Amino acid sequence: MNRESVMDRHERYLQILVEHLDFAACILKNGVVSYTNNAYRHSFGDEDITFLFPDPQSGVRSFAHKDTGLFYSVKRIAFDEEFTVLFFAERKGVSLATDPLTGLLHRESFPLISQQVIDDASPGTRFSLSSSSIWMDLKSSTTPGVMRAAMSCSKRPLPE
Amino acid sequence: MTRTVRNNDICFRMGGDEFVIILSSIKDRMHSCLVSRRLISAISEPIVLPSGNQAKVGASIGIATFPADGSEIEELLHKADEAMYMAKKLGKNNYQLHL
């Protein structure tokens, strides 16, 4: 049996294994998606989200899929130089509540998601947390009514 | 804001005018600085209101990094807040790493 047919068989075995998983998984061949299982297609359709996990090292990453409101721990396992498998384990009980004004995640989601990110962080992983306060200045010609509308997303008291 | 960060970074509106972003798997703290500069630049683009008036928006950003600044989320959030207040003291449109 030549090397090519051995590799074909190797790929087919991987596909059979991945297809029978009851959670989303996909196979990357030389970094490009070569196979997705039913659960992956059910969760993400034809969407290729693997570019979000370019880290060549094996490990776990957190992934919030805002379209579905689901949160995943993504494990990447490199089998050899050619084949890598991504496993998407949905985190039950972690809901992604969205802020209706901005479409960003709501503060209600923060404790569980941030804790999950820490739990998923393997040794050597770094992530940063940026706290930002957004301020707004309006030109002096602006009328109070306009100012009120523009500051509707701010907790700060409106100027008299 | 979401256009400035990567798809797998996670943005929260914590209430009012306060936001938190988790930048996952960064190489070093300088990556957070780069994102902060991009964020400030994007946010500070003037906004023309329907009335024709112009609004200027800006941001003060504080950064804490896991695991260097803490291993608990409350600790990281507290340190990022402290850094954010330092950034505010430096003037408008600034960012600051927790030291």
CSV table of C-alpha atoms in Angstrom, one decimal:
chain,number,residue,atom,x,y,z
A,1,MET,CA,0.0,0.0,0.0
A,2,ASN,CA,1.5,3.3,-1.0
A,3,ARG,CA,1.7,6.4,1.3
A,4,GLU,CA,-1.2,8.1,-0.5
A,5,SER,CA,-3.6,5.3,0.1
A,6,VAL,CA,-2.5,5.1,3.7
A,7,MET,CA,-3.2,8.8,4.2
A,8,ASP,CA,-6.6,8.4,2.4
A,9,ARG,CA,-7.5,5.6,4.8
A,10,HIS,CA,-6.2,7.7,7.8
A,11,GLU,CA,-8.5,10.6,6.7
A,12,ARG,CA,-11.5,8.3,6.3
A,13,TYR,CA,-11.0,6.8,9.8
A,14,LEU,CA,-10.9,10.4,11.2
A,15,GLN,CA,-14.1,11.2,9.3
A,16,ILE,CA,-15.9,8.2,10.7
A,17,LEU,CA,-14.8,9.0,14.2
A,18,VAL,CA,-15.8,12.7,13.9
A,19,GLU,CA,-19.2,11.9,12.2
A,20,HIS,CA,-20.3,9.8,15.2
A,21,LEU,CA,-19.7,12.4,17.8
A,22,ASP,CA,-22.8,14.0,19.2
A,23,PHE,CA,-21.2,17.4,19.4
A,24,ALA,CA,-19.9,19.7,16.7
A,25,ALA,CA,-16.4,18.9,15.3
A,26,CYS,CA,-14.5,19.4,12.1
A,27,ILE,CA,-11.3,18.2,10.4
A,28,LEU,CA,-8.7,20.5,9.1
A,29,LYS,CA,-6.4,19.2,6.4
A,30,ASN,CA,-3.3,21.4,6.1
A,31,GLY,CA,-5.2,24.1,8.0
A,32,VAL,CA,-8.3,24.1,5.7
A,33,VAL,CA,-11.6,22.5,6.6
A,34,SER,CA,-11.9,19.2,4.9
A,35,TYR,CA,-14.8,17.7,6.8
A,36,THR,CA,-17.6,18.8,9.2
A,37,ASN,CA,-19.9,16.5,11.1
A,38,ASN,CA,-23.7,16.6,11.3
A,39,ALA,CA,-23.6,18.4,14.7
A,40,TYR,CA,-21.3,21.1,13.2
A,41,ARG,CA,-23.5,21.6,10.2
A,42,HIS,CA,-26.6,21.8,12.5
A,43,SER,CA,-24.9,24.4,14.8
A,44,PHE,CA,-23.0,26.5,12.2
A,45,GLY,CA,-24.4,25.6,8.8
A,46,ASP,CA,-21.9,26.2,6.1
A,47,GLU,CA,-20.2,28.9,8.1
A,48,ASP,CA,-16.4,28.4,8.4
A,49,ILE,CA,-15.5,29.6,11.8
A,50,THR,CA,-12.2,27.7,12.0
A,51,PHE,CA,-10.2,30.8,11.1
A,52,LEU,CA,-11.1,32.0,14.6
A,53,PHE,CA,-8.8,29.3,16.0
A,54,PRO,CA,-5.6,29.8,14.1
A,55,ASP,CA,-3.3,28.8,17.0
A,56,PRO,CA,-1.3,25.8,15.7
A,57,GLN,CA,-0.8,24.5,19.3
A,58,SER,CA,-3.3,22.1,20.8
A,59,GLY,CA,-5.4,23.7,23.5
A,60,VAL,CA,-8.8,25.0,24.5
A,61,ARG,CA,-10.4,28.3,23.5
A,62,SER,CA,-13.7,29.9,24.4
A,63,PHE,CA,-16.0,30.9,21.7
A,64,ALA,CA,-19.3,32.9,21.9
A,65,HIS,CA,-21.5,32.4,18.9
A,66,LYS,CA,-23.6,35.5,18.9
A,67,ASP,CA,-25.9,34.4,16.1
A,68,THR,CA,-27.2,31.4,18.1
A,69,GLY,CA,-26.5,32.8,21.6
A,70,LEU,CA,-24.5,29.7,22.5
A,71,PHE,CA,-21.1,29.5,24.1
A,72,TYR,CA,-18.5,26.8,23.4
A,73,SER,CA,-15.2,25.5,24.7
A,74,VAL,CA,-13.2,24.7,21.6
A,75,LYS,CA,-10.5,22.1,21.8
A,76,ARG,CA,-8.0,21.8,19.1
A,77,ILE,CA,-6.1,18.5,18.7
A,78,ALA,CA,-3.3,18.2,16.1
A,79,PHE,CA,-3.0,14.6,15.1
A,80,ASP,CA,0.0,15.0,12.8
A,81,GLU,CA,1.4,17.7,10.5
A,82,GLU,CA,-1.5,17.3,8.1
A,83,PHE,CA,-4.6,16.7,10.2
A,84,THR,CA,-6.2,18.7,13.1
A,85,VAL,CA,-9.6,18.2,14.6
A,86,LEU,CA,-11.6,21.0,16.3
A,87,PHE,CA,-14.1,19.9,18.9
A,88,PHE,CA,-16.9,22.3,19.9
A,89,ALA,CA,-18.3,21.5,23.4
A,90,GLU,CA,-21.4,23.6,24.1
A,91,ARG,CA,-21.4,25.0,27.6
A,92,LYS,CA,-24.9,24.3,29.0
A,93,GLY,CA,-26.2,26.9,31.3
A,94,VAL,CA,-24.1,29.7,29.9
A,95,SER,CA,-26.6,32.0,28.2
A,96,LEU,CA,-25.7,34.9,26.0
A,97,ALA,CA,-28.0,37.6,26.9
A,98,THR,CA,-27.7,40.5,24.4
A,99,ASP,CA,-28.0,44.2,25.3
A,100,PRO,CA,-30.9,45.4,23.1
A,101,LEU,CA,-29.5,48.9,22.6
A,102,THR,CA,-26.0,47.9,21.3
A,103,GLY,CA,-26.3,44.3,20.3
A,104,LEU,CA,-23.3,43.5,22.6
A,105,LEU,CA,-23.5,40.9,25.3
A,106,HIS,CA,-25.4,42.0,28.4
A,107,ARG,CA,-23.7,42.3,31.8
A,108,GLU,CA,-25.8,39.3,33.0
A,109,SER,CA,-23.7,37.1,30.7
A,110,PHE,CA,-20.4,38.4,32.1
A,111,PRO,CA,-19.9,36.3,35.2
A,112,LEU,CA,-20.4,32.9,33.6
A,113,ILE,CA,-18.7,33.7,30.4
A,114,SER,CA,-15.6,35.3,31.9
A,115,GLN,CA,-15.3,32.4,34.4
A,116,GLN,CA,-15.5,30.0,31.5
A,117,VAL,CA,-12.8,31.8,29.7
A,118,ILE,CA,-10.6,31.5,32.8
A,119,ASP,CA,-11.5,27.8,33.2
A,120,ASP,CA,-10.6,27.2,29.6
A,121,ALA,CA,-7.3,29.1,29.8
A,122,SER,CA,-4.5,26.5,29.7
A,123,PRO,CA,-1.0,27.2,31.1
A,124,GLY,CA,0.7,29.8,29.0
A,125,THR,CA,-2.5,31.3,27.8
A,126,ARG,CA,-2.9,35.0,28.1
A,127,PHE,CA,-6.0,37.1,27.7
A,128,SER,CA,-6.7,40.6,28.6
A,129,LEU,CA,-9.7,42.3,30.0
A,130,SER,CA,-10.3,45.9,28.9
A,131,SER,CA,-12.6,48.1,30.9
A,132,SER,CA,-13.8,51.1,28.9
A,133,SER,CA,-15.8,54.1,29.6
A,134,ILE,CA,-17.2,55.9,26.6
A,135,TRP,CA,-17.7,59.7,26.9
A,136,MET,CA,-19.5,62.0,24.5
A,137,ASP,CA,-19.1,65.6,23.7
A,138,LEU,CA,-21.5,67.6,21.7
A,139,LYS,CA,-20.8,70.8,19.9
A,140,SER,CA,-22.0,73.9,21.7
A,141,SER,CA,-24.5,74.6,19.0
A,142,THR,CA,-26.4,71.4,19.9
A,143,THR,CA,-29.8,71.9,21.5
A,144,PRO,CA,-30.6,70.2,24.8
A,145,GLY,CA,-33.1,67.9,23.0
A,146,VAL,CA,-30.4,66.6,20.6
A,147,MET,CA,-28.1,66.1,23.6
A,148,ARG,CA,-30.7,64.1,25.4
A,149,ALA,CA,-31.2,61.8,22.4
A,150,ALA,CA,-27.4,61.4,21.8
A,151,MET,CA,-26.8,60.6,25.5
A,152,SER,CA,-29.6,58.1,25.8
A,153,CYS,CA,-27.1,55.3,26.3
A,154,SER,CA,-25.3,57.0,29.1
A,155,LYS,CA,-26.0,56.7,32.8
A,156,ARG,CA,-24.5,60.1,33.5
A,157,PRO,CA,-26.9,62.8,34.4
A,158,LEU,CA,-27.7,65.2,31.7
A,159,PRO,CA,-26.4,68.7,32.1
A,160,GLU,CA,-28.9,71.3,33.1
B,1,MET,CA,-16.5,48.3,18.7
B,2,THR,CA,-17.2,44.9,17.3
B,3,ARG,CA,-15.6,45.8,14.0
B,4,THR,CA,-12.4,46.7,15.7
B,5,VAL,CA,-11.9,43.5,17.7
B,6,ARG,CA,-11.5,39.9,16.4
B,7,ASN,CA,-14.6,37.7,16.0
B,8,ASN,CA,-13.7,35.6,18.9
B,9,ASP,CA,-13.1,38.5,21.3
B,10,ILE,CA,-16.1,39.1,23.5
B,11,CYS,CA,-17.7,42.5,24.1
B,12,PHE,CA,-20.1,43.3,26.9
B,13,ARG,CA,-22.1,46.4,27.7
B,14,MET,CA,-21.9,46.5,31.5
B,15,GLY,CA,-24.4,49.3,31.7
B,16,GLY,CA,-24.7,53.0,30.9
B,17,ASP,CA,-21.4,54.1,29.3
B,18,GLU,CA,-19.3,51.2,30.5
B,19,PHE,CA,-18.1,48.3,28.4
B,20,VAL,CA,-15.8,45.3,28.9
B,21,ILE,CA,-13.9,43.5,26.2
B,22,ILE,CA,-12.2,40.1,26.7
B,23,LEU,CA,-9.4,39.7,24.2
B,24,SER,CA,-8.6,36.0,24.1
B,25,SER,CA,-5.3,34.4,23.4
B,26,ILE,CA,-3.2,37.4,23.1
B,27,LYS,CA,0.6,37.1,22.5
B,28,ASP,CA,1.5,39.9,24.9
B,29,ARG,CA,0.2,43.0,26.6
B,30,MET,CA,1.2,45.1,23.6
B,31,HIS,CA,-1.5,43.5,21.6
B,32,SER,CA,-4.1,44.9,24.0
B,33,CYS,CA,-2.5,48.4,23.5
B,34,LEU,CA,-2.8,48.0,19.8
B,35,VAL,CA,-6.5,47.1,20.0
B,36,SER,CA,-7.1,50.0,22.5
B,37,ARG,CA,-5.5,52.5,20.0
B,38,ARG,CA,-7.7,51.1,17.2
B,39,LEU,CA,-10.8,51.2,19.4
B,40,ILE,CA,-10.2,54.8,20.4
B,41,SER,CA,-9.5,55.8,16.8
B,42,ALA,CA,-12.7,54.1,15.6
B,43,ILE,CA,-14.9,55.5,18.4
B,44,SER,CA,-13.6,59.0,18.0
B,45,GLU,CA,-14.8,59.4,14.5
B,46,PRO,CA,-17.3,62.3,14.6
B,47,ILE,CA,-21.0,61.3,14.4
B,48,VAL,CA,-23.4,63.5,12.4
B,49,LEU,CA,-26.8,63.4,14.1
B,50,PRO,CA,-30.0,63.5,12.0
B,51,SER,CA,-30.4,67.1,13.1
B,52,GLY,CA,-27.1,68.0,11.4
B,53,ASN,CA,-25.3,68.5,14.7
B,54,GLN,CA,-22.1,66.7,15.3
B,55,ALA,CA,-21.3,64.5,18.3
B,56,LYS,CA,-17.8,63.6,19.3
B,57,VAL,CA,-17.4,60.3,21.2
B,58,GLY,CA,-14.3,59.1,22.9
B,59,ALA,CA,-13.2,56.5,25.3
B,60,SER,CA,-10.9,55.9,28.3
B,61,ILE,CA,-9.7,52.3,28.5
B,62,GLY,CA,-8.0,50.4,31.3
B,63,ILE,CA,-6.4,47.0,30.7
B,64,ALA,CA,-5.6,44.1,33.0
B,65,THR,CA,-4.1,40.8,31.7
B,66,PHE,CA,-4.5,37.2,32.8
B,67,PRO,CA,-2.5,35.7,34.5
B,68,ALA,CA,-0.1,38.6,35.1
B,69,ASP,CA,-2.6,40.9,36.9
B,70,GLY,CA,-4.7,38.2,38.5
B,71,SER,CA,-6.3,34.8,38.1
B,72,GLU,CA,-9.8,35.7,39.3
B,73,ILE,CA,-12.2,37.6,37.2
B,74,GLU,CA,-13.2,40.0,39.9
B,75,GLU,CA,-9.6,40.9,40.5
B,76,LEU,CA,-9.0,41.4,36.8
B,77,LEU,CA,-12.1,43.6,36.4
B,78,HIS,CA,-11.1,45.6,39.5
B,79,LYS,CA,-7.6,46.2,38.1
B,80,ALA,CA,-8.9,47.1,34.6
B,81,ASP,CA,-11.2,49.6,36.3
B,82,GLU,CA,-8.3,51.1,38.3
B,83,ALA,CA,-6.3,51.4,35.1
B,84,MET,CA,-9.3,53.0,33.3
B,85,TYR,CA,-9.5,55.7,36.0
B,86,MET,CA,-5.8,56.3,35.5
B,87,ALA,CA,-6.4,56.7,31.8
B,88,LYS,CA,-9.2,59.1,32.5
B,89,LYS,CA,-6.8,61.2,34.6
B,90,LEU,CA,-4.4,61.4,31.7
B,91,GLY,CA,-7.1,63.1,29.6
B,92,LYS,CA,-9.5,62.2,26.9
B,93,ASN,CA,-9.0,59.3,24.6
B,94,ASN,CA,-6.3,57.4,26.6
B,95,TYR,CA,-5.7,53.9,27.5
B,96,GLN,CA,-3.6,52.5,30.4
B,97,LEU,CA,-2.3,49.1,31.4
B,98,HIS,CA,-2.6,48.1,35.0
B,99,LEU,CA,0.8,48.6,36.6
